[in-house]
Coordinates of C-alpha atoms and ligand atoms in Angstrom, one line a residue:
X1 CA -39.2 -4.2 -29.9
X2 CA -42.4 -3.2 -31.9
X3 CA -45.3 -1.1 -30.5
X4 CA -48.7 -1.1 -31.5
X5 CA -50.1 2.5 -31.0
X6 CA -52.9 2.6 -28.7
X7 CA -53.9 6.1 -29.5
X8 CA -54.1 8.3 -32.8
X9 CA -54.6 11.9 -33.4
X10 CA -58.4 11.1 -34.0
X11 CA -58.6 10.3 -30.3
X12 CA -56.8 13.5 -29.2
X13 CA -58.0 16.0 -31.5
X14 CA -61.6 17.6 -31.3
X15 CA -63.3 15.8 -33.9
X16 CA -64.6 18.7 -36.1
X17 CA -60.9 19.9 -36.1
X18 CA -59.6 16.7 -37.1
X19 CA -62.2 16.3 -39.8
X20 CA -61.5 19.8 -40.9
X21 CA -57.7 19.1 -41.1
X22 CA -58.5 15.8 -43.1
X23 CA -60.5 17.8 -45.7
X24 CA -57.8 20.4 -46.0
X25 CA -55.2 17.6 -46.5
X26 CA -57.2 16.1 -49.3
X27 CA -57.8 19.3 -50.9
X28 CA -54.0 19.9 -50.7
X29 CA -53.4 16.3 -52.1
X30 CA -55.7 16.9 -55.0
X31 CA -54.0 20.3 -56.0
X32 CA -50.6 18.1 -55.8
X33 CA -49.2 20.0 -52.8
X34 CA -48.2 18.7 -49.5
X35 CA -47.4 15.4 -48.4
X36 CA -45.8 12.8 -50.6
X37 CA -43.9 9.8 -49.3
X38 CA -45.0 10.2 -45.6
X39 CA -45.2 14.1 -45.5
X40 CA -41.5 14.5 -45.4
X41 CA -41.4 17.3 -48.1
X42 CA -42.3 20.9 -48.0
X43 CA -44.4 21.9 -50.8
X44 CA -42.4 23.0 -54.0
X45 CA -44.1 26.3 -54.0
X46 CA -44.1 27.2 -50.5
X47 CA -42.6 30.7 -49.5
X48 CA -38.9 30.8 -48.2
X49 CA -38.9 30.9 -44.4
X50 CA -38.1 34.1 -42.8
X51 CA -35.7 31.9 -40.7
X52 CA -33.7 30.6 -43.6
X53 CA -30.1 31.7 -44.3
X54 CA -29.4 32.7 -47.7
X55 CA -25.9 31.4 -47.3
X56 CA -25.0 28.4 -49.8
X57 CA -26.1 25.1 -48.5
X58 CA -23.8 22.1 -48.1
X59 CA -24.4 19.6 -50.7
X60 CA -26.6 16.3 -49.8
X61 CA -23.1 14.4 -50.2
X62 CA -21.4 16.5 -47.5
X63 CA -24.5 16.5 -45.2
X64 CA -25.0 12.8 -45.6
X65 CA -21.4 11.5 -45.3
X66 CA -19.9 13.6 -42.4
X67 CA -21.7 12.8 -39.5
X68 CA -22.0 12.2 -35.9
X69 CA -24.2 9.3 -34.8
X70 CA -22.4 7.3 -32.1
X71 CA -25.1 4.5 -32.4
X72 CA -23.5 3.8 -35.8
X73 CA -19.9 4.4 -34.8
X74 CA -17.6 7.2 -33.9
X75 CA -15.9 8.0 -37.0
X76 CA -17.4 10.9 -39.2
X77 CA -17.9 8.5 -42.2
X78 CA -19.2 5.4 -40.1
X79 CA -22.9 6.4 -39.8
X80 CA -23.1 6.7 -43.6
X81 CA -21.6 3.2 -43.8
X82 CA -23.9 1.5 -41.1
X83 CA -27.1 3.3 -40.6
X84 CA -28.6 1.4 -43.5
X85 CA -29.4 -1.2 -40.8
X86 CA -31.9 1.0 -39.0
X87 CA -35.6 0.0 -39.8
X88 CA -37.4 3.4 -39.8
X89 CA -40.9 2.1 -40.6
X90 CA -43.1 1.5 -38.8
X91 CA -41.9 4.3 -36.3
X92 CA -43.8 5.0 -33.2
X93 CA -43.1 7.9 -30.6
X94 CA -44.1 7.9 -27.0
X95 CA -45.1 11.1 -25.6
X96 CA -45.6 11.1 -21.7
X97 CA -45.3 13.2 -18.7
X98 CA -47.1 16.3 -18.1
X99 CA -49.3 16.4 -21.1
X100 CA -53.1 16.1 -21.7
X101 CA -52.8 13.3 -24.2
X102 CA -50.0 10.9 -23.5
X103 CA -49.7 7.9 -25.7
X104 CA -47.9 5.9 -28.6
X105 CA -48.3 7.9 -31.8
X106 CA -47.7 6.4 -34.9
X107 CA -45.2 9.0 -37.1
X108 CA -47.7 9.1 -39.9
X109 CA -50.2 10.3 -37.7
X110 CA -48.2 13.0 -36.2
X111 CA -47.0 14.1 -39.8
X112 CA -50.7 14.3 -41.0
X113 CA -51.1 16.9 -38.3
X114 CA -48.2 19.4 -38.8
X115 CA -47.1 21.7 -41.6
X116 CA -43.8 20.6 -43.2
X117 CA -41.8 23.5 -44.5
X118 CA -38.1 24.0 -45.6
X119 CA -35.7 25.5 -43.2
X120 CA -32.1 26.3 -44.1
X121 CA -30.0 26.7 -41.0
X122 CA -26.6 26.8 -40.0
X123 CA -25.5 24.2 -38.1
X124 CA -22.5 24.2 -35.6
X125 CA -21.1 21.3 -33.9
X126 CA -19.2 21.9 -30.6
X127 CA -16.1 20.2 -32.2
X128 CA -16.0 23.5 -34.2
X129 CA -17.0 22.4 -37.8
X130 CA -20.0 23.8 -39.5
X131 CA -22.4 23.4 -42.4
X132 CA -25.6 25.0 -43.9
X133 CA -28.3 22.2 -44.0
X134 CA -31.8 22.8 -46.0
X135 CA -33.9 20.9 -43.6
X136 CA -37.4 19.8 -44.2
X137 CA -39.5 19.4 -41.1
X138 CA -42.2 21.1 -38.8
X139 CA -42.0 23.3 -35.8
X140 CA -42.0 21.4 -32.6
X141 CA -44.5 23.7 -31.1
X142 CA -47.0 22.3 -33.3
X143 CA -46.5 18.9 -32.0
X144 CA -46.6 20.1 -28.4
X145 CA -49.7 22.1 -28.8
X146 CA -51.6 19.1 -30.0
X147 CA -50.6 16.9 -27.2
X148 CA -51.5 19.7 -24.6
X149 CA -48.7 20.6 -22.5
X150 CA -49.8 21.1 -18.9
X151 CA -48.9 24.2 -16.9
X152 CA -46.4 22.5 -14.4
X153 CA -44.3 21.4 -17.4
X154 CA -41.0 23.1 -17.4
X155 CA -38.7 21.0 -19.9
X156 CA -38.9 18.5 -22.7
X157 CA -36.9 15.4 -22.8
X158 CA -36.2 13.3 -25.8
X159 CA -34.7 10.0 -26.2
X160 CA -33.3 8.1 -29.3
X161 CA -34.3 4.5 -30.2
X162 CA -32.5 1.5 -28.3
X163 CA -32.1 -1.0 -30.8
X164 CA -28.5 -2.7 -30.6
X165 CA -29.1 -5.3 -33.3
X166 CA -29.5 -2.6 -35.7
X167 CA -27.5 0.1 -33.9
X168 CA -24.3 -1.9 -33.4
X169 CA -22.4 0.6 -31.4
X170 CA -25.2 0.4 -28.7
X171 CA -23.4 -2.9 -27.7
X172 CA -20.6 -0.8 -26.4
X173 CA -20.4 1.5 -23.5
X174 CA -19.3 4.7 -25.5
X175 CA -22.2 6.6 -24.1
X176 CA -25.1 5.7 -21.8
X177 CA -28.0 4.5 -24.1
X178 CA -30.3 5.8 -24.9
X179 CA -28.9 9.0 -26.3
X180 CA -31.0 11.6 -24.3
X181 CA -31.4 15.3 -24.9
X182 CA -33.6 18.0 -23.3
X183 CA -34.8 21.7 -23.8
X184 CA -36.4 24.1 -21.5
X185 CA -39.9 24.5 -22.5
X186 CA -39.6 27.9 -24.0
X187 CA -36.7 26.7 -26.0
X188 CA -38.8 23.7 -27.3
X189 CA -41.5 26.3 -28.3
X190 CA -39.3 28.5 -30.1
X191 CA -40.4 28.8 -33.9
X192 CA -36.7 28.1 -34.8
X193 CA -37.0 24.7 -33.2
X194 CA -37.9 22.0 -35.7
X195 CA -38.3 18.2 -36.0
X196 CA -36.5 17.5 -39.3
X197 CA -38.0 14.6 -41.4
X198 CA -36.2 15.5 -44.8
X199 CA -33.2 17.1 -46.5
X200 CA -33.2 18.6 -50.0
X201 CA -37.0 17.7 -50.3
X202 CA -36.3 14.2 -50.0
X203 CA -36.5 11.6 -47.0
X204 CA -34.0 12.2 -44.2
X205 CA -31.0 9.8 -44.7
X206 CA -30.7 7.5 -41.9
X207 CA -27.2 8.8 -41.1
X208 CA -28.9 12.1 -40.3
X209 CA -31.5 10.7 -37.9
X210 CA -34.3 9.4 -39.8
X211 CA -37.2 9.4 -39.5
X212 CA -37.4 12.3 -37.1
X213 CA -34.7 14.2 -35.5
X214 CA -34.5 17.5 -33.4
X215 CA -32.8 20.6 -34.9
X216 CA -32.0 23.5 -32.5
X217 CA -29.9 25.8 -34.7
X218 CA -28.5 28.4 -32.0
X219 CA -27.2 25.4 -29.8
X220 CA -24.2 23.1 -30.7
X221 CA -25.2 20.0 -32.8
X222 CA -25.1 17.6 -30.0
X223 CA -28.5 18.9 -28.7
X224 CA -30.0 18.1 -32.1
X225 CA -30.8 14.5 -31.2
X226 CA -31.6 11.8 -33.8
X227 CA -34.2 9.1 -34.4
X228 CA -36.3 10.1 -31.6
X229 CA -38.6 7.4 -30.1
X230 CA -39.7 9.3 -26.9
X231 CA -40.7 12.8 -25.8
X232 CA -41.4 13.7 -22.0
X233 CA -42.7 16.8 -20.5
X234 CA -41.1 17.3 -17.1
X235 CA -40.8 19.6 -14.2
X236 CA -37.1 18.9 -13.6
X237 CA -34.3 19.6 -15.9
X238 CA -33.6 16.2 -17.7
X239 CA -30.3 14.2 -17.9
X240 CA -28.6 14.8 -21.3
X241 CA -26.0 12.3 -22.6
X242 CA -23.1 14.5 -23.2
X243 CA -23.5 16.1 -19.9
X244 CA -23.6 12.7 -18.2
X245 CA -20.6 11.7 -20.3
X246 CA -18.5 14.8 -19.3
X247 CA -20.3 17.6 -17.1
X248 CA -17.2 19.7 -17.2
X249 CA -17.1 20.0 -21.0
X250 CA -20.9 19.8 -22.0
X251 CA -23.7 21.7 -20.3
X252 CA -27.3 21.5 -20.5
X253 CA -27.7 24.9 -22.4
X254 CA -24.9 24.5 -24.9
X255 CA -25.9 27.7 -26.8
X256 CA -23.2 28.6 -29.6
X257 CA -21.0 31.1 -28.1
X258 CA -17.7 32.3 -29.6
X259 CA -16.6 33.9 -26.3
X260 CA -16.8 30.8 -24.1
X261 CA -14.3 28.2 -25.0
X262 CA -14.6 24.5 -24.6
X263 CA -12.0 23.2 -21.8
X264 CA -9.9 21.9 -24.8
X265 CA -10.3 24.1 -27.7
X266 CA -11.6 27.7 -28.6
X267 CA -15.0 28.1 -30.0
X268 CA -14.2 31.5 -31.6
X269 CA -14.1 30.1 -35.1
X270 CA -15.2 27.1 -37.1
X271 CA -14.3 25.3 -40.2
X272 CA -17.2 25.0 -42.7
X273 CA -17.3 21.5 -44.3
X274 CA -16.8 21.5 -48.1
X275 CA -14.5 24.5 -48.0
X276 CA -11.6 22.6 -49.0
X277 CA -8.2 21.8 -47.2
X278 CA -7.0 25.5 -47.5
X279 CA -10.2 27.4 -46.8
X280 CA -9.9 29.7 -43.8
X281 CA -11.9 29.5 -40.8
X282 CA -14.7 31.7 -40.2
X283 CA -15.6 33.4 -36.9
X284 CA -18.5 31.9 -35.0
X285 CA -21.4 34.0 -34.2
X286 CA -23.3 34.4 -31.0
X287 CA -26.1 32.0 -30.9
X288 CA -24.8 30.7 -34.2
X289 CA -26.3 34.1 -35.8
X290 CA -29.7 33.5 -34.4
X291 CA -29.3 36.2 -31.5
X292 CA -32.4 38.2 -32.5
X293 CA -34.7 35.4 -32.3
X294 CA -33.4 33.8 -29.2
X295 CA -31.2 36.0 -26.9
X296 CA -34.4 37.3 -25.0
X297 CA -34.8 33.7 -23.6
X298 CA -31.7 34.3 -21.5
X299 CA -32.1 37.5 -20.4
X300 CA -30.5 37.8 -16.8
X301 CA -28.4 34.6 -17.2
X302 CA -24.7 34.5 -17.1
X303 CA -24.1 33.1 -20.6
X304 CA -20.5 32.1 -19.7
X305 CA -21.9 29.9 -16.7
X306 CA -24.6 28.3 -18.9
X307 CA -22.2 26.7 -21.3
Ligands
MTE1 N1 -28.8 10.0 -31.3 C1 -27.9 10.6 -31.4 N2 -28.1 11.9 -31.9 C2 -27.2 12.7 -32.2 C3 -25.8 12.5 -32.1 C4 -25.6 11.0 -31.7 O1 -24.4 10.4 -31.6 N3 -26.6 10.1 -31.3 N4 -24.9 13.2 -32.3 C5 -25.0 14.7 -32.2 C6 -24.0 15.5 -32.6 S1 -22.4 15.6 -31.9 C7 -24.0 16.2 -33.8 S2 -22.9 17.3 -34.4 C8 -25.3 16.1 -34.6 C9 -24.8 15.6 -36.0 O2 -25.7 15.8 -37.1 P1 -25.6 15.4 -38.4 O3 -24.7 14.3 -38.6 O4 -26.9 15.5 -39.1 O5 -24.8 16.6 -39.3 O6 -26.2 15.2 -34.3 C10 -26.4 15.0 -32.9 N5 -27.4 14.0 -32.5
MO2 MO1 -21.5 17.5 -32.5

């Protein structure tokens, strides 16, 4: 299925503002910074983000060969083998629900309106392995502010592409397709929450969720939904794939919490990918180490209930 965008940023952005941005972008281009190859890269001279960890990042090889992306198989090595089939250009994102400017947006238009930067984040899968990933991407709140979130909106729902002739495992009922995820609006607006479009200053590999995937570093990895084609602002808590699959094991919040065990294993420690066979496990941190930026969003909540 191919969509023709019926709205562009020029339609939703006050015109003067839009023209200013274009001028700025052009100026930036003339100085050799900013968007090359579809704006996937952060400027080489950009200052390091205060949100980045100084832990040693995993290699591109590790990050792009050990993956979870069930649309391309359930084995860790299968996404790297099969994701080449995915057509990522053109790419359209539908934004609907409680927004002032719903529509079908071309990804290039979205990327021309946001600031791409580097974020080096810890990434913790619910299966108790972890990595350190140097993402390139933009804060989701930039996109949400552009489309105008209405005051009744309380949640953001995301959907991955459905295209079984390219995503061959969508021909099997291993999950209910499309893969779905969701955040509370304040979580989505948190500056730590990014849409990643690149890795190591290069285009995002398809197995990592090209051309655009969510990254929510204080939550278990399954919240970080890949290859997004739909974003909906809703009043009700959206359905999420792993919760639908097994509500006893996977909740909506899924904040990294070393004190709350998965029903089948402990979450107290994790195996850092690339550490070698004899590497010792390391302790898992509350909110994956991002407590100072996110804990206040859950004040008064029983964190052991909201797994
Ligand atoms: N569409 C989609 N998104 C997905 C998944 C998936 O199977 N399909 N797996 C999730 C899980 S369980 C994890 S741990 C991360 C893995 O991201 P990575 O392969 O880039 O490390 O992607 C998440 N996003
Ligand atoms: Mo995961």
